[in-house]
Each structure stands twice: as C-alpha cells, then as structure tokens.
Short mmCIF file of C-alpha atoms in Angstrom, two decimals:
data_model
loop_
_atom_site.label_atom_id
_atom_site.label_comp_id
_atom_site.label_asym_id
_atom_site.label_seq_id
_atom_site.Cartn_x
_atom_site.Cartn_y
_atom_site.Cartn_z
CA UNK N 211 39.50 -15.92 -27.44
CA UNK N 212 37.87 -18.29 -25.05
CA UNK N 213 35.40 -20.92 -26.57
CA UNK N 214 32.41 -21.95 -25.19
CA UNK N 215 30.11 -24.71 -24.91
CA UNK N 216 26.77 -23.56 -26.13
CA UNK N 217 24.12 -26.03 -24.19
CA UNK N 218 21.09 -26.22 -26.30
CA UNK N 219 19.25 -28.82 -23.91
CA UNK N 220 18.35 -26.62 -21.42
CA UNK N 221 14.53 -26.14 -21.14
CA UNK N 222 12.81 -23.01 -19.33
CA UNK N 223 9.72 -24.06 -18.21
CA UNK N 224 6.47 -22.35 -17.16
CA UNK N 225 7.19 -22.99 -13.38
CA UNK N 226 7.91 -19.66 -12.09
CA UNK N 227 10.13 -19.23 -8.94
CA UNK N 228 8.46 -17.97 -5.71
CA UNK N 229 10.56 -14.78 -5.86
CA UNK N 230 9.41 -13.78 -9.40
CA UNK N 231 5.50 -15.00 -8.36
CA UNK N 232 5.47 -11.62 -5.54
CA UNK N 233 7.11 -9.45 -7.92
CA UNK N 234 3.96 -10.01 -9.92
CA UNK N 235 1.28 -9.96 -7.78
CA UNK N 236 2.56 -7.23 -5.79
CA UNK N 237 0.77 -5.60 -8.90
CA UNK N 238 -2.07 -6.48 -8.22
CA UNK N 239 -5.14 -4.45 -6.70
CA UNK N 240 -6.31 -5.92 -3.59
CA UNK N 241 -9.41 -7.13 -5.01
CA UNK N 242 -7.59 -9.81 -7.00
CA UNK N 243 -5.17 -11.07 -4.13
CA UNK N 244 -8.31 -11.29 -1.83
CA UNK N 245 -9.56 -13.36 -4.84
CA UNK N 246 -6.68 -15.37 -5.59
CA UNK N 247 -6.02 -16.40 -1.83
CA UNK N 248 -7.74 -19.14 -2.78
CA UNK N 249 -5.20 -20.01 -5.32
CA UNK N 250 -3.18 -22.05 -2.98
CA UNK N 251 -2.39 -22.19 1.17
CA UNK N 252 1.12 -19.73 0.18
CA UNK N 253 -1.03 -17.15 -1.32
CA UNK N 254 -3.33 -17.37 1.39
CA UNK N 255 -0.13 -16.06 3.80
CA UNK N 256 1.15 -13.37 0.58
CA UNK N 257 0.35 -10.42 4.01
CA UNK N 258 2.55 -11.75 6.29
CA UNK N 259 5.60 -11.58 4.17
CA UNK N 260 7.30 -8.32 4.82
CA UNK N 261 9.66 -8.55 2.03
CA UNK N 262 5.92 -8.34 0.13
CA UNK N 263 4.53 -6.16 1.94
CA UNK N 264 7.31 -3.39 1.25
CA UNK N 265 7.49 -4.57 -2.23
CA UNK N 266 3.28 -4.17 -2.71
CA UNK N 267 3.73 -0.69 -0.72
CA UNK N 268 6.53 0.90 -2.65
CA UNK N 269 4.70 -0.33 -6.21
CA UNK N 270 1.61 1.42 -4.89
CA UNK N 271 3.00 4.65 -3.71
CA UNK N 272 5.43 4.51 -7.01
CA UNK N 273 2.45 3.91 -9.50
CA UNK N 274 -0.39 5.90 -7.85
CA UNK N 275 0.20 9.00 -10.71
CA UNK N 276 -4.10 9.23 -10.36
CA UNK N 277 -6.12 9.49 -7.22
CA UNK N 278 -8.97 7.77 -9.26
CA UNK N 279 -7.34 4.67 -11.53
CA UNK N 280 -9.25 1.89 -10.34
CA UNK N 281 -10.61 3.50 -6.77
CA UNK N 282 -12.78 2.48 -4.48
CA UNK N 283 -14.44 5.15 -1.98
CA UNK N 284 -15.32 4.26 1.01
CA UNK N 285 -18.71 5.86 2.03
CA UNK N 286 -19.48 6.29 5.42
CA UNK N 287 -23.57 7.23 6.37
CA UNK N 288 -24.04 8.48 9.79
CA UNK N 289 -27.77 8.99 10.72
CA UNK N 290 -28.15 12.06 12.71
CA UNK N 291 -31.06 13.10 14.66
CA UNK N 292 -32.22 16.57 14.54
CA UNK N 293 -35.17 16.18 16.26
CA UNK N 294 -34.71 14.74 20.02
CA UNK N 295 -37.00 11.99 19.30
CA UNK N 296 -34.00 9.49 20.78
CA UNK N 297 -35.84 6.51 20.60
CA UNK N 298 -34.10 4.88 17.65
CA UNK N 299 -30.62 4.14 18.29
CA UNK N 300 -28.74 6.25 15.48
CA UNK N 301 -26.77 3.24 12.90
CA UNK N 302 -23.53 4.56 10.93
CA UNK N 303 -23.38 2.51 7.69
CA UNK N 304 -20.48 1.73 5.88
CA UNK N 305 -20.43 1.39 1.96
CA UNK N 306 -17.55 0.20 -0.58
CA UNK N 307 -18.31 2.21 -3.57
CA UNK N 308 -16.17 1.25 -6.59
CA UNK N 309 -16.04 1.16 -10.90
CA UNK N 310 -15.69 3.81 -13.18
CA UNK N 311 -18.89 5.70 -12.10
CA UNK N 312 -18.94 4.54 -8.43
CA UNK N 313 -22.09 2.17 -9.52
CA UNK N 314 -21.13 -0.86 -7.26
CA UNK N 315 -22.31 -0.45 -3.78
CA UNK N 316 -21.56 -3.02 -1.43
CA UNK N 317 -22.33 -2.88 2.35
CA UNK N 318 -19.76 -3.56 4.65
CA UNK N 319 -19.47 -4.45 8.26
CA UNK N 320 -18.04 -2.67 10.69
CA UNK N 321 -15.54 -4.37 12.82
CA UNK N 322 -16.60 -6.35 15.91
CA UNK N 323 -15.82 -3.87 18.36
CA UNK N 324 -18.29 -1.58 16.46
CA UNK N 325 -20.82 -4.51 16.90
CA UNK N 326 -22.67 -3.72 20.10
CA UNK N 327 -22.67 0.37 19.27
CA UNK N 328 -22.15 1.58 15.38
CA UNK N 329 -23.96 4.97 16.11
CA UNK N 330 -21.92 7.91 15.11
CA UNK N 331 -18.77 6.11 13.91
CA UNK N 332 -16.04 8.42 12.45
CA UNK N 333 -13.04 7.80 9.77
CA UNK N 334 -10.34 9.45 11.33
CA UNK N 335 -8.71 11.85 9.21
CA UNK N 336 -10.97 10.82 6.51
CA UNK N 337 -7.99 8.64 5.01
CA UNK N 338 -7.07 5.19 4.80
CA UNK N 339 -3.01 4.93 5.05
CA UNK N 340 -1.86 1.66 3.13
CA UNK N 341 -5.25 -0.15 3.99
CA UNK N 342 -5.61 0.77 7.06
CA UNK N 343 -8.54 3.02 8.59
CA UNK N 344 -8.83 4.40 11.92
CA UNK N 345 -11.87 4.58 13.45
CA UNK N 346 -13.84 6.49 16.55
CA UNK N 347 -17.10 7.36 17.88
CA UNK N 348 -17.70 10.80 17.33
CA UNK N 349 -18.92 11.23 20.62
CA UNK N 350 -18.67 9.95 23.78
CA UNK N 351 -16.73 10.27 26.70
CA UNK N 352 -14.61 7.23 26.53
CA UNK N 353 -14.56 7.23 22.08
CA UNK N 354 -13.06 3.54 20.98
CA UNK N 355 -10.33 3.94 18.55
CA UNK N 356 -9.96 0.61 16.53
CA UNK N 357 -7.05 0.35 13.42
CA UNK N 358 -9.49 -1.36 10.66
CA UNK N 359 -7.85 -2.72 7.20
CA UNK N 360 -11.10 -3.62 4.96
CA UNK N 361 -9.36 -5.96 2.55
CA UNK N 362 -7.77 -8.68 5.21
CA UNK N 363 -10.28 -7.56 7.89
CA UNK N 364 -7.83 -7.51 10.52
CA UNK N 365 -8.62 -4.83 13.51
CA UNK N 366 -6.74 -3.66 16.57
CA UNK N 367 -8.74 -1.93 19.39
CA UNK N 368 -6.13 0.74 20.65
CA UNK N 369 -5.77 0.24 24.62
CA UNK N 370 -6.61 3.39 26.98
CA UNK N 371 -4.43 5.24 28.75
CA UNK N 372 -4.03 5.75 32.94
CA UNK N 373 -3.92 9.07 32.27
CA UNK N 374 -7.16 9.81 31.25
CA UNK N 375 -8.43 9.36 34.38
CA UNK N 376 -8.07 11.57 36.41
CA UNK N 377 -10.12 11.83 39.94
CA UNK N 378 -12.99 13.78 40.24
CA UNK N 379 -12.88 14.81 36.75
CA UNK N 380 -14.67 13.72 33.25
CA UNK N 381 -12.39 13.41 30.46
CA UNK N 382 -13.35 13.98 26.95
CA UNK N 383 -11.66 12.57 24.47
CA UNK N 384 -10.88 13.97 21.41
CA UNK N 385 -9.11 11.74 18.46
CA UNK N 386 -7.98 14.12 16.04
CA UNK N 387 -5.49 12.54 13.21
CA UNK N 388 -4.45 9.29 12.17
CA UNK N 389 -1.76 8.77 9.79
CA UNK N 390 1.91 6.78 9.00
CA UNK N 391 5.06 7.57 10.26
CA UNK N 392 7.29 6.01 7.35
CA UNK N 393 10.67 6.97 9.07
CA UNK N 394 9.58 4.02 11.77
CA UNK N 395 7.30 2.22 9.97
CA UNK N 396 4.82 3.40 12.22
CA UNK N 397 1.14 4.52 12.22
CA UNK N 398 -0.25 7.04 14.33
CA UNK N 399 -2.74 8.32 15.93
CA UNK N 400 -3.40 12.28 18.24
CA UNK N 401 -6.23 13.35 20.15
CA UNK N 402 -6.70 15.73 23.04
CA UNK N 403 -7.68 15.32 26.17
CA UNK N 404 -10.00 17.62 28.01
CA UNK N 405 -10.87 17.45 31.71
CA UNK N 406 -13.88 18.72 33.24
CA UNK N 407 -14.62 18.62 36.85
CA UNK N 408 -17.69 16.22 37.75
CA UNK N 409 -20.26 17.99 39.20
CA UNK N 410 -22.03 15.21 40.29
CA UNK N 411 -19.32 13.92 42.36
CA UNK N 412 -18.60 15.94 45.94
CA UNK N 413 -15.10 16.69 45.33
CA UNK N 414 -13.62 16.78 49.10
CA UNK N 415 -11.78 20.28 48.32
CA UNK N 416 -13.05 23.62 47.77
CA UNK N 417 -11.45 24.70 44.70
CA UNK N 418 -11.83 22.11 42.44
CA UNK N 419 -8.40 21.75 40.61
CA UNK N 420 -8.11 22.30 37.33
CA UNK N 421 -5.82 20.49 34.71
CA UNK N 422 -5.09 21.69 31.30
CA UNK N 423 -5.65 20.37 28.10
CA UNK N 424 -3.13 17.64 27.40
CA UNK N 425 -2.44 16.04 23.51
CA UNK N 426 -1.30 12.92 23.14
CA UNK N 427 0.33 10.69 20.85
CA UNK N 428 -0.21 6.39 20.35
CA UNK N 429 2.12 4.39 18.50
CA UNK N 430 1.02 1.00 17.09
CA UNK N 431 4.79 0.11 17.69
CA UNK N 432 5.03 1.17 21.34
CA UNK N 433 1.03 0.24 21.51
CA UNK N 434 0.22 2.46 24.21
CA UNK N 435 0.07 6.34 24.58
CA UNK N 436 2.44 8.92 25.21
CA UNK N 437 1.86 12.71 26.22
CA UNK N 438 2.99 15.36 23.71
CA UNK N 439 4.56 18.45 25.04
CA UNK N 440 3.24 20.23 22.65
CA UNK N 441 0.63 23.44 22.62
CA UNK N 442 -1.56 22.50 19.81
CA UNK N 443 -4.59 24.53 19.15
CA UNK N 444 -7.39 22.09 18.55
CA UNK N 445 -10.50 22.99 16.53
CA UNK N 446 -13.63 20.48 16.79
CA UNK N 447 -14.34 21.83 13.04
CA UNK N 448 -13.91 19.27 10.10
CA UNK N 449 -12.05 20.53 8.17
CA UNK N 450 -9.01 18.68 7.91
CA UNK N 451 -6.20 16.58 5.75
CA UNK N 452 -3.71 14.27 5.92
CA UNK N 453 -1.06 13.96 3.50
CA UNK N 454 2.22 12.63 3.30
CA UNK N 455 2.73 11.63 7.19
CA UNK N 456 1.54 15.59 8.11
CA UNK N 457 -1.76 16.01 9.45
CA UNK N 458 -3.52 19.64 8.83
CA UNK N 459 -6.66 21.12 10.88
CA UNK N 460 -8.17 24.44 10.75
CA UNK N 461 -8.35 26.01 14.15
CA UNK N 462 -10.97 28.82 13.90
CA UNK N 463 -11.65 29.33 17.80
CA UNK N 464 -9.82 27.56 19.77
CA UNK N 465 -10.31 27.91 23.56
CA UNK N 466 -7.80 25.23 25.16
CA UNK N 467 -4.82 26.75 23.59
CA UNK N 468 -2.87 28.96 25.96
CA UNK N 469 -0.59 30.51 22.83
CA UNK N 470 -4.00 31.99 22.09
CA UNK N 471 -2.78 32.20 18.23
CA UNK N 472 -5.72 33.04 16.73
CA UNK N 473 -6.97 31.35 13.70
CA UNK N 474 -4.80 29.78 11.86
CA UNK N 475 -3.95 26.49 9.72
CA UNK N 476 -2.19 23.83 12.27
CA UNK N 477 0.19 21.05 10.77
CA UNK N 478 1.23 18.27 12.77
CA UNK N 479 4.42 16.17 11.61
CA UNK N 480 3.85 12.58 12.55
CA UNK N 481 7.78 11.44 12.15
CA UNK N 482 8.68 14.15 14.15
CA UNK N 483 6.02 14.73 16.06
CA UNK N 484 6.35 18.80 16.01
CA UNK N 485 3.81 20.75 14.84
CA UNK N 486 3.28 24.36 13.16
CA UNK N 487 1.39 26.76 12.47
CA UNK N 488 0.44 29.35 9.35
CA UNK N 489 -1.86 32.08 9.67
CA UNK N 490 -4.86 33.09 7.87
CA UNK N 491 -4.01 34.96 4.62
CA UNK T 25 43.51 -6.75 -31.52
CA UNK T 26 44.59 -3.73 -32.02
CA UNK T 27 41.96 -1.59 -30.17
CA UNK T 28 42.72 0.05 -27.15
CA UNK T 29 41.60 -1.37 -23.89
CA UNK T 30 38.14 -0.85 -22.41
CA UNK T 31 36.66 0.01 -25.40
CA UNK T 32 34.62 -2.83 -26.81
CA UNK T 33 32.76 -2.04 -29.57
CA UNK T 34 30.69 -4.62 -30.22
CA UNK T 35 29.44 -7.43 -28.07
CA UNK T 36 28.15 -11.20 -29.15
CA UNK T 37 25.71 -12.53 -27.24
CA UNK T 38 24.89 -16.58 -28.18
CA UNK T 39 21.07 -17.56 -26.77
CA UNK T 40 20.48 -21.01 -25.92
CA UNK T 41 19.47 -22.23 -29.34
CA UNK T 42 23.11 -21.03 -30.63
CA UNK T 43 21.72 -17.97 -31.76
CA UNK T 44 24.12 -15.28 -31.82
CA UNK T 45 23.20 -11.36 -31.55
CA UNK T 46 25.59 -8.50 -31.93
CA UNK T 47 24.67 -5.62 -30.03
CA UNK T 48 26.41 -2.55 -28.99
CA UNK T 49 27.57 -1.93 -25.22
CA UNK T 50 24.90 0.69 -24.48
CA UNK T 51 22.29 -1.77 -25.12
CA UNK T 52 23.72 -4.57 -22.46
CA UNK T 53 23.73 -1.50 -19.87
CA UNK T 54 20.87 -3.18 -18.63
CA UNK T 55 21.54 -6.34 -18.54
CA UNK T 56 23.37 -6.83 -15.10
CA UNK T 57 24.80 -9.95 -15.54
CA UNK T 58 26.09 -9.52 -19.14
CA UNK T 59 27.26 -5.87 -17.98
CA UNK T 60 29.09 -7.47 -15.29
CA UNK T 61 30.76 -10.15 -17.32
CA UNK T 62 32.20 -7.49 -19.44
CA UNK T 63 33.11 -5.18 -16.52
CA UNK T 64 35.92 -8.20 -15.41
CA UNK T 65 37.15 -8.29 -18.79
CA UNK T 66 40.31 -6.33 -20.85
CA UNK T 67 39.01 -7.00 -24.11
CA UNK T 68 37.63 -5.40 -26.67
CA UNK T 69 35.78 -7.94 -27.91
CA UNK T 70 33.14 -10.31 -25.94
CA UNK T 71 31.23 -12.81 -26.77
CA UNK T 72 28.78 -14.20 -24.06
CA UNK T 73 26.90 -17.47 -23.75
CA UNK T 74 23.33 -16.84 -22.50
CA UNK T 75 22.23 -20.88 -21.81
CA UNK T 76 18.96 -20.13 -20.30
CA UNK T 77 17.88 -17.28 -22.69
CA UNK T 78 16.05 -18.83 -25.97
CA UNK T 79 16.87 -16.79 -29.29
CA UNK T 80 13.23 -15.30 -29.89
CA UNK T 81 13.30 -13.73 -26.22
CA UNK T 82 16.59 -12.64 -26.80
CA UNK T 83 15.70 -10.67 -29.98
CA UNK T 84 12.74 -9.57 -28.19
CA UNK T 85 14.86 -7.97 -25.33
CA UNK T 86 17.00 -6.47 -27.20
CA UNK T 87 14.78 -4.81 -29.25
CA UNK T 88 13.01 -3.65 -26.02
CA UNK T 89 16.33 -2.33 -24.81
CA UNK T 90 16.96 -0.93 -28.07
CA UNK T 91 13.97 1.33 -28.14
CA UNK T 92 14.74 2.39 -24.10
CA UNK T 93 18.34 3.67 -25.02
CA UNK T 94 17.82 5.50 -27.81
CA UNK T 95 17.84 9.13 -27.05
CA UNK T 96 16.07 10.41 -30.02
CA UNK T 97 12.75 8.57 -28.56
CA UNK T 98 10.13 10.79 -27.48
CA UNK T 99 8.48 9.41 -23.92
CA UNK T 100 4.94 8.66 -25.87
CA UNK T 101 6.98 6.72 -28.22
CA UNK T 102 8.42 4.86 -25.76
CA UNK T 103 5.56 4.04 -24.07
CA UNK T 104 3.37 3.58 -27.35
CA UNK T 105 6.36 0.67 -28.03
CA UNK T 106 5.65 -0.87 -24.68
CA UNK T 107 1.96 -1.27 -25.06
CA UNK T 108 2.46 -2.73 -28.47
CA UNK T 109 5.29 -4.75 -26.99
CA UNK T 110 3.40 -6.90 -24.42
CA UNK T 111 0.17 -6.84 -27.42
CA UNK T 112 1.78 -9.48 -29.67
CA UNK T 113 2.87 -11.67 -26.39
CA UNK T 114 0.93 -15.00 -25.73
CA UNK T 115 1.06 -15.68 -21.80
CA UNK T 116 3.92 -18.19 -22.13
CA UNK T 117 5.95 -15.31 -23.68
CA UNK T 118 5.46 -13.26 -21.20
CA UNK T 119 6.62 -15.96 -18.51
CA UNK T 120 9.51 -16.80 -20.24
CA UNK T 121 10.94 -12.82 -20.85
CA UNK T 122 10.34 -12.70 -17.01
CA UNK T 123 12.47 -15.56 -15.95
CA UNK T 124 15.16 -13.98 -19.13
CA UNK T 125 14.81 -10.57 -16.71
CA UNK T 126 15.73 -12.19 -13.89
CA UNK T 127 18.24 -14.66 -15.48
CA UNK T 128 20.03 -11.32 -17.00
CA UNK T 129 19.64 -8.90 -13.52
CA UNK T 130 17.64 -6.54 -15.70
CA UNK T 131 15.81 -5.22 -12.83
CA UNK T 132 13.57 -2.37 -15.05
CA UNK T 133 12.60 -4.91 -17.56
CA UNK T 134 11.61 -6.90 -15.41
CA UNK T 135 9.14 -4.72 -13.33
CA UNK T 136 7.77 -3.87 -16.73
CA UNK T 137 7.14 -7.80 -17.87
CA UNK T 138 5.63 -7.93 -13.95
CA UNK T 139 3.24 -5.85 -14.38
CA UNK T 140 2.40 -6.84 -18.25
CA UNK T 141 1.55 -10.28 -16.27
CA UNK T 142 0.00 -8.45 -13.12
CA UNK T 143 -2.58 -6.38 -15.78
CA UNK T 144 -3.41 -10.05 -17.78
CA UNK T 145 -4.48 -12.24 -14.40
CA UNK T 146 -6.11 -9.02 -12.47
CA UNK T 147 -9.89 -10.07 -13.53
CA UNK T 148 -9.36 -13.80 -13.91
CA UNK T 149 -10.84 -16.44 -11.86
CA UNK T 150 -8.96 -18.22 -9.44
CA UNK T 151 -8.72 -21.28 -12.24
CA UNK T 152 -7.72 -19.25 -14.59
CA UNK T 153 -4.41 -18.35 -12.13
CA UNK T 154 -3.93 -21.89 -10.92
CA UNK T 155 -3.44 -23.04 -14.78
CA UNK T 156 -1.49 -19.88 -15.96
CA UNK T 157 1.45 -20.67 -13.02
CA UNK T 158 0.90 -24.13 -13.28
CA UNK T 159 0.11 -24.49 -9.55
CA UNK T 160 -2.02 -26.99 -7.43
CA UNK T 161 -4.50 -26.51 -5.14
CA UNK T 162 -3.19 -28.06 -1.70
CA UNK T 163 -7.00 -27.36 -0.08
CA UNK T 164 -9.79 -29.87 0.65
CA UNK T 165 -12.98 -28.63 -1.11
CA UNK T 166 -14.15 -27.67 2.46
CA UNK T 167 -11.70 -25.16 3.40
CA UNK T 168 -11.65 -23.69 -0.14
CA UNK T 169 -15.05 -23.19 0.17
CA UNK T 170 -14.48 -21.65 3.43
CA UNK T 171 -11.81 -19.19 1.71
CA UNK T 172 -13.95 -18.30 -0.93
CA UNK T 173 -16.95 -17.03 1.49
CA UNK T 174 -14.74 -15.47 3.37
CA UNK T 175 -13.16 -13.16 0.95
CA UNK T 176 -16.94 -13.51 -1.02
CA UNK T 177 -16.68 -9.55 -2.57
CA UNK T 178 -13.49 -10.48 -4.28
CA UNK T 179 -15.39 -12.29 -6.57
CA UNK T 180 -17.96 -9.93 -7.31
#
C-alpha cells in the first residue's frame, strides 16, 4: 500500500473564497443584499455577475415551496374619480407591504418616467417576474410601458413602435401581459393595437380605410416590437394570470376577434409565442 | 488481498490532524473528490489523506452523510437532524464545513452549509457581515454614506 505524508501544518482560515461568498448570499432575500451592498465595493456589483444572477434565480425558483415565506406585496392604490369633478389630477400610489401580518408599509416611488404623470398606473399582469415589474398607464392613447425592478431600482422605458402610427387614424394601445421567456432568457411583453379613424382629421378619401386589430409582441432582447400573426381574442376585463411563462385572460365579449370564438379562457405561451384557447365549462 | 476487485469494503480517510475515520463506500458517495480517488483505483482497500479537512469537521460530515444515506430515515427525521445539525455550530464551524464541502466536491452539503450561513447573516448589520467574512471596507465614509441612503429601506 502507498504511504502518505499526513501534513498537519496546514491551517484553514476564516477567509472564504469569492466563489463560496455567492454561493451564500445567493441565499439571501433581497432585503439583506440591498443591505449588505454596503459591505464592500464587490458586493456593491453582486447584480452584474451573471454566473450570480442564475445561481440567485435557480435558488429562488428551487426553494419557493410557499407563496408567503418571507413576502412582500406590493400594493398598488389608484385613485379613481367617479364623479367628473376632474380638477384634481388622479395620483396612483405605490406601497411595499411586508412581515408576517403585512404591518410594514413603506411608500415607494414610482420610477422617473412615472414622475411627470403617476395617474392611473397599472402592474401588468399583476406579477413581478424575478424582480422585475412592468408597468403602464391604464389609459391613454400612447400608454408608457417601463420594465421596473424595486430592489436595484433600475428601469427601462420600452421604445414605440412605427407601426402604431398609422395616418389618419388614432391608435389605442392596449398592453395586455408581461412575463419571462426562460427558453431565451427573455422577458416579454403583448398588447393590442386598435385603430380608429380620426374624426377630427379630413381624411382626403371617402371611405375611410379600415385596419384590423393587430397584437404584438416586444422583446427586451430584440428591444423593439414585433407583430404577432396571431388571432387573439382580447378582453379589456381583469381578470387575468400569469404563471410559468403562459399568460391567461378571460375573453367574455370580445369584438376585435374575427374567429368570433365566443367566451372562452385564452392562454398565451411566451417561449413560443402561440396561443390557445379553452371554452367555458 | 484476497478480495475481489472493485469491491472495497471499507475506506480510511486520515483528516489533517492525523485523524483517521473508517467509513463505508456508500457514505463517500458524496464526497466527489474522495469518490473519485477511489474510482481510479483496483483495490479493495483505500486509505485517503484529507490535508485540508480538520478531524472534528470530518466526524461532523460524516455523520451528516451518515444520516442522508441511510434508507431507513424517514424525511422529518432527516430534516429534524439538519436543524439540530447547524444548532450546535458556532459561526467559525460553519465556515470551515463550507470550505471542507468544497475541498471534498460535495456539492449537496454544501448548498445545505450555504444556506445554514445565508439564514445566520440575513438580519445582521452590515458590521456584523464585514467581521463574520473577515472583510474590509474599501469606501471613504462619504460614499458609504451615500450607499447606505440609497438602499435606506434595507435597513429598516
């Protein structure tokens, strides 16, 4: 048998290599690593690592057994007018509720590009996908869509597209779902886009021409917008989910669709970017 | 030897302080490196020098990786062992099994001691961290300060 030389004088130490250091704090909720950025200038940068990012993603999605271990909820308080007294502009406040019974209430601000006009600011799809909200004005012709992550306060204001404008006409915009794409590493966002003839505009041909309702897709990837060929029925109704990269919408009575399928529960696959449909029981 | 090949019945493993531990091979499974060591070998005994593992960690792992083999172990058990496991740790302990985790590949073990670390710092102050990894601040007062405002509901 081989013999070997036992070395005693070897002394682990307390200093803990780099490598080891993310494994542990990509355990961490985001509250601490906020906190500890202050540790030292490397732990201010722990977000732009991507080998930590993946690692702090897959120990999230791996560990989160319970919606409600150590949650925060993110409460969002739209003032709405029902009279048509329209003098006060109309705030949307944003809350960070958190603990075991929801008892800490801090107020957040909305992003900058919120700044100017907060009024009637929606989450889209009511979800935030690894950090990262998506938000829109509820109304609006020309609704902002800005990618919002609350804990490094980064935001991206999502660029238009030439296509929705389109001569002679209004277009309404209408984000519908946000959500993650984890086949490209992607997030998402849909909306529809409807266009109305201005009437306030002498259109220089008799019959006004009309376009159809068109869906489209952005990519934070590609960073612009691409049209779906796709014949989605679209409900303005709120009742909707995300989960697991597949964004669901009742569509009670839906007038833009030409199927014409009647009311039905609509799924949209954001990897794939198909969609289905199943109908009421 | 006598024994056929491949079969090793029983392996010695010597810690650092000269320590030696017999343990069988189901309980090295985990332990990449060792497992790996043995894997290159055509005998049926091994004995393996472990120069950066100290004897009291090495106990301590194996009687970790004891309990996670057995097959008669209920789940609760298992997890009632864990929680008393990382109980009777000090924080130095529990520094020193994670660098024997990674020194030994045992990847499981050493998510496990991760997060046992991960669970102690989660609600301690920012001086609290800097001693517990023994690591130095490299800002001026000013931008600290700055940092701290900044992320000022962290520390709520």
């Amino acid at each position: 048998m081989e013999k070997f030389v036992v070395t005693t004088n070897v002394k682990v130490n307390n200093h803990i290599p780099n490598d080891l250091v993310l494994s542990i704090l990509s355990k961490l909720p985001i509250k601490s690593l906020n906190r500890f950025a202050c540790v030292c200038k490397s732990w201010t940068l722990l977000f732009k690592i991507p080998h930590f990012l993946i690692m702090y993603h897959n120990y999230f999605l791996s560990n989160n057994h319970s919606y409600y271990d150590g949650t925060s909820i993110l409460l969002n308080d739209s003032l709405v007018h029902l009279t048509n007294e329209l003098d006060e502009p109309l705030h949307s406040t944003l809350y960070l509720l958190s603990g075991d019974r929801l008892e800490n209430r801090i107020k957040l601000d909305w992003p900058p590009p919120f700044h100017e006009d907060d009024s009637c600011i929606h989450i889209l799809s009511y979800v935030a996908v690894n950090g990262t909200l998506c938000f829109t004005h509820d109304i609006g012709m020309y609704a902002k869509c800005v990618f919002w992550n609350p804990a490094t306060d980064k935001f991206k204001v999502i660029p238009p597209n030439p296509f929705e404008f389109v001569p002679y006409h209004n277009t309404l915009l209408q984000p519908r779902g946000f959500g993650y794409d984890h086949e490209r590493d992607d997030y998402k966002v849909i909306r529809q886009l409807v266009f109305f003839v201005d009437d306030n505009i002498d259109v220089p041909c008799e019959e006004p021409i009309y376009f159809s309702p068109m869906w489209e897709i952005y990519s934070i990837r590609s960073n612009s917008w691409r049209k779906l060929d796709v014949d989605m029925p679209y409900s303005s109704a709120c009742d909707e989910l995300y989960m697991d990269g597949v964004y669901h919408w009742w569509s009670i009575n839906d007038y833009s669709s030409l199927s014409n399928v009647g009311p039905c529960l609509v799924s949209f696959d954001l990897c794939n970017e198909v969609f289905l449909t199943t109908p009421f029981p | 030897m006598a024994a056929e090949k491949s079969s090793i019945k029983i392996i010695t493993l010597i810690a650092a302080d000269g320590s030696v531990f017999e343990v069988e091979p189901n309980i090295v499974k985990e332990m990449k490196t060792v497992q790996s060591y043995i894997d290159e070998l055509d005998q049926n005994t091994v004995s393996i020098p472990l120069p950066n593992v100290f004897g009291n960690d090495l106990a301590m792992i194996i009687e970790y990786c004891k309990k996670h083999a057995s097959e008669e172990e209920t789940k609760e058990a298992k997890e009632e062992f864990d929680f008393e496991f990382v109980k009777r740790m000090k924080s130095d302990d529990k520094l020193r099994l994670l660098q024997a985790a990674s020194y030994l590949n045992m990847e499981s073990f050493l998510q496990f001691m991760a997060k046992a670390i991960a669970a102690e710092i989660e609600n301690q102050s920012v001086e609290f961290v800097r001693d517990y990894f023994q690591i130095e601040s490299d800002f001026t007062p000013e931008e600290e300060a700055e940092l701290r405002k900044e992320n000022e509901w962290a520390f709520k």
